[in-house]
């Protein structure tokens, strides 16, 4: 969603980290604005090696056999309903 003079007053920002070991990064969002419907969904799946590298809690406790399967990024496009 583009930032315009009409919605600038609803723009918020803050610093967030995914976990305690990671440095917080600046994030921005709109409050009180209805999100537009997306035309597509990007699904990103990670391999067991990448999850371990990222420090995923599930990988710290031991990966399941399904987690060791290499996975790829896929992009799906939905058709809008009339």
PDB file of C-alpha atoms in Angstrom:
ATOM      1  CA  UNK A   1       0.000   0.000   0.000  1.00  0.00           C
ATOM      2  CA  UNK A   2       1.545   3.334  -0.991  1.00  0.00           C
ATOM      3  CA  UNK A   3       2.042   6.027   1.637  1.00  0.00           C
ATOM      4  CA  UNK A   4      -0.001   9.098   0.720  1.00  0.00           C
ATOM      5  CA  UNK A   5      -0.995  12.343   2.405  1.00  0.00           C
ATOM      6  CA  UNK A   6      -4.433  10.784   3.030  1.00  0.00           C
ATOM      7  CA  UNK A   7      -3.095   7.792   5.016  1.00  0.00           C
ATOM      8  CA  UNK A   8       0.196   9.131   6.416  1.00  0.00           C
ATOM      9  CA  UNK A   9      -1.405   9.852   9.824  1.00  0.00           C
ATOM     10  CA  UNK A  10      -2.200   6.117  10.189  1.00  0.00           C
ATOM     11  CA  UNK A  11       1.359   4.967   9.512  1.00  0.00           C
ATOM     12  CA  UNK A  12       3.120   3.452  12.525  1.00  0.00           C
ATOM     13  CA  UNK A  13       6.653   2.154  12.953  1.00  0.00           C
ATOM     14  CA  UNK A  14       8.680   0.246  15.509  1.00  0.00           C
ATOM     15  CA  UNK A  15      11.568  -2.139  15.951  1.00  0.00           C
ATOM     16  CA  UNK A  16      10.931  -5.889  16.129  1.00  0.00           C
ATOM     17  CA  UNK A  17      13.118  -8.985  16.362  1.00  0.00           C
ATOM     18  CA  UNK A  18      12.067 -12.548  15.509  1.00  0.00           C
ATOM     19  CA  UNK A  19      13.870 -13.849  18.596  1.00  0.00           C
ATOM     20  CA  UNK A  20      16.011 -12.638  21.513  1.00  0.00           C
ATOM     21  CA  UNK A  21      19.297 -13.343  19.745  1.00  0.00           C
ATOM     22  CA  UNK A  22      18.431 -11.292  16.643  1.00  0.00           C
ATOM     23  CA  UNK A  23      18.869  -7.537  16.353  1.00  0.00           C
ATOM     24  CA  UNK A  24      15.562  -5.665  15.987  1.00  0.00           C
ATOM     25  CA  UNK A  25      14.764  -4.211  12.557  1.00  0.00           C
ATOM     26  CA  UNK A  26      12.533  -1.294  11.636  1.00  0.00           C
ATOM     27  CA  UNK A  27       9.006  -2.320  10.595  1.00  0.00           C
ATOM     28  CA  UNK A  28       6.123  -0.136   9.404  1.00  0.00           C
ATOM     29  CA  UNK A  29       2.374  -0.743   9.277  1.00  0.00           C
ATOM     30  CA  UNK A  30      -0.927   1.087   8.946  1.00  0.00           C
ATOM     31  CA  UNK A  31      -3.424   1.188  11.805  1.00  0.00           C
ATOM     32  CA  UNK A  32      -7.130   1.408  11.069  1.00  0.00           C
ATOM     33  CA  UNK A  33      -6.735   0.717   7.349  1.00  0.00           C
ATOM     34  CA  UNK A  34      -8.360  -2.259   5.677  1.00  0.00           C
ATOM     35  CA  UNK A  35      -5.746  -4.263   3.817  1.00  0.00           C
ATOM     36  CA  UNK A  36      -6.280  -4.680   0.103  1.00  0.00           C
ATOM     37  CA  UNK A  37      -6.891  -8.205  -1.146  1.00  0.00           C
ATOM     38  CA  UNK A  38      -3.728  -9.776  -2.539  1.00  0.00           C
ATOM     39  CA  UNK A  39      -3.591 -11.026  -6.120  1.00  0.00           C
ATOM     40  CA  UNK A  40      -1.087 -13.739  -5.268  1.00  0.00           C
ATOM     41  CA  UNK A  41       0.535 -15.570  -2.384  1.00  0.00           C
ATOM     42  CA  UNK A  42       4.263 -16.191  -2.141  1.00  0.00           C
ATOM     43  CA  UNK A  43       5.006 -19.344  -0.186  1.00  0.00           C
ATOM     44  CA  UNK A  44       8.574 -19.721   1.046  1.00  0.00           C
ATOM     45  CA  UNK A  45       9.588 -23.099   2.423  1.00  0.00           C
ATOM     46  CA  UNK A  46      12.966 -23.720   4.028  1.00  0.00           C
ATOM     47  CA  UNK A  47      15.214 -26.759   4.071  1.00  0.00           C
ATOM     48  CA  UNK A  48      16.252 -28.314   7.369  1.00  0.00           C
ATOM     49  CA  UNK A  49      19.721 -26.848   6.916  1.00  0.00           C
ATOM     50  CA  UNK A  50      18.383 -23.305   6.541  1.00  0.00           C
ATOM     51  CA  UNK A  51      16.069 -23.688   9.541  1.00  0.00           C
ATOM     52  CA  UNK A  52      19.017 -24.829  11.639  1.00  0.00           C
ATOM     53  CA  UNK A  53      21.098 -21.906  10.356  1.00  0.00           C
ATOM     54  CA  UNK A  54      18.280 -19.469  11.242  1.00  0.00           C
ATOM     55  CA  UNK A  55      18.020 -20.969  14.717  1.00  0.00           C
ATOM     56  CA  UNK A  56      14.482 -22.318  14.385  1.00  0.00           C
ATOM     57  CA  UNK A  57      13.247 -23.704  17.742  1.00  0.00           C
ATOM     58  CA  UNK A  58      11.954 -26.849  15.999  1.00  0.00           C
ATOM     59  CA  UNK A  59      15.432 -27.542  14.616  1.00  0.00           C
ATOM     60  CA  UNK A  60      17.112 -27.058  18.008  1.00  0.00           C
ATOM     61  CA  UNK A  61      15.032 -29.917  19.426  1.00  0.00           C
ATOM     62  CA  UNK A  62      15.729 -32.231  16.461  1.00  0.00           C
ATOM     63  CA  UNK A  63      14.370 -32.287  12.919  1.00  0.00           C
ATOM     64  CA  UNK A  64      11.692 -34.657  11.777  1.00  0.00           C
ATOM     65  CA  UNK A  65      12.326 -36.706   8.638  1.00  0.00           C
ATOM     66  CA  UNK A  66       9.972 -34.408   6.667  1.00  0.00           C
ATOM     67  CA  UNK A  67      12.104 -31.397   7.614  1.00  0.00           C
ATOM     68  CA  UNK A  68      15.110 -32.842   5.824  1.00  0.00           C
ATOM     69  CA  UNK A  69      13.431 -32.734   2.403  1.00  0.00           C
ATOM     70  CA  UNK A  70      14.813 -29.882   0.226  1.00  0.00           C
ATOM     71  CA  UNK A  71      12.064 -27.387  -0.614  1.00  0.00           C
ATOM     72  CA  UNK A  72      11.762 -24.518  -3.061  1.00  0.00           C
ATOM     73  CA  UNK A  73      10.059 -21.122  -3.249  1.00  0.00           C
ATOM     74  CA  UNK A  74       6.782 -21.125  -5.202  1.00  0.00           C
ATOM     75  CA  UNK A  75       4.507 -18.304  -6.366  1.00  0.00           C
ATOM     76  CA  UNK A  76       0.783 -18.962  -6.719  1.00  0.00           C
ATOM     77  CA  UNK A  77      -1.735 -16.702  -8.454  1.00  0.00           C
ATOM     78  CA  UNK A  78      -5.401 -16.682  -7.456  1.00  0.00           C
ATOM     79  CA  UNK A  79      -8.266 -15.668  -9.668  1.00  0.00           C
ATOM     80  CA  UNK A  80     -10.503 -13.018  -8.201  1.00  0.00           C
ATOM     81  CA  UNK A  81     -14.077 -14.060  -7.529  1.00  0.00           C
ATOM     82  CA  UNK A  82     -16.727 -11.924  -9.239  1.00  0.00           C
TER      83      UNK A  82
END
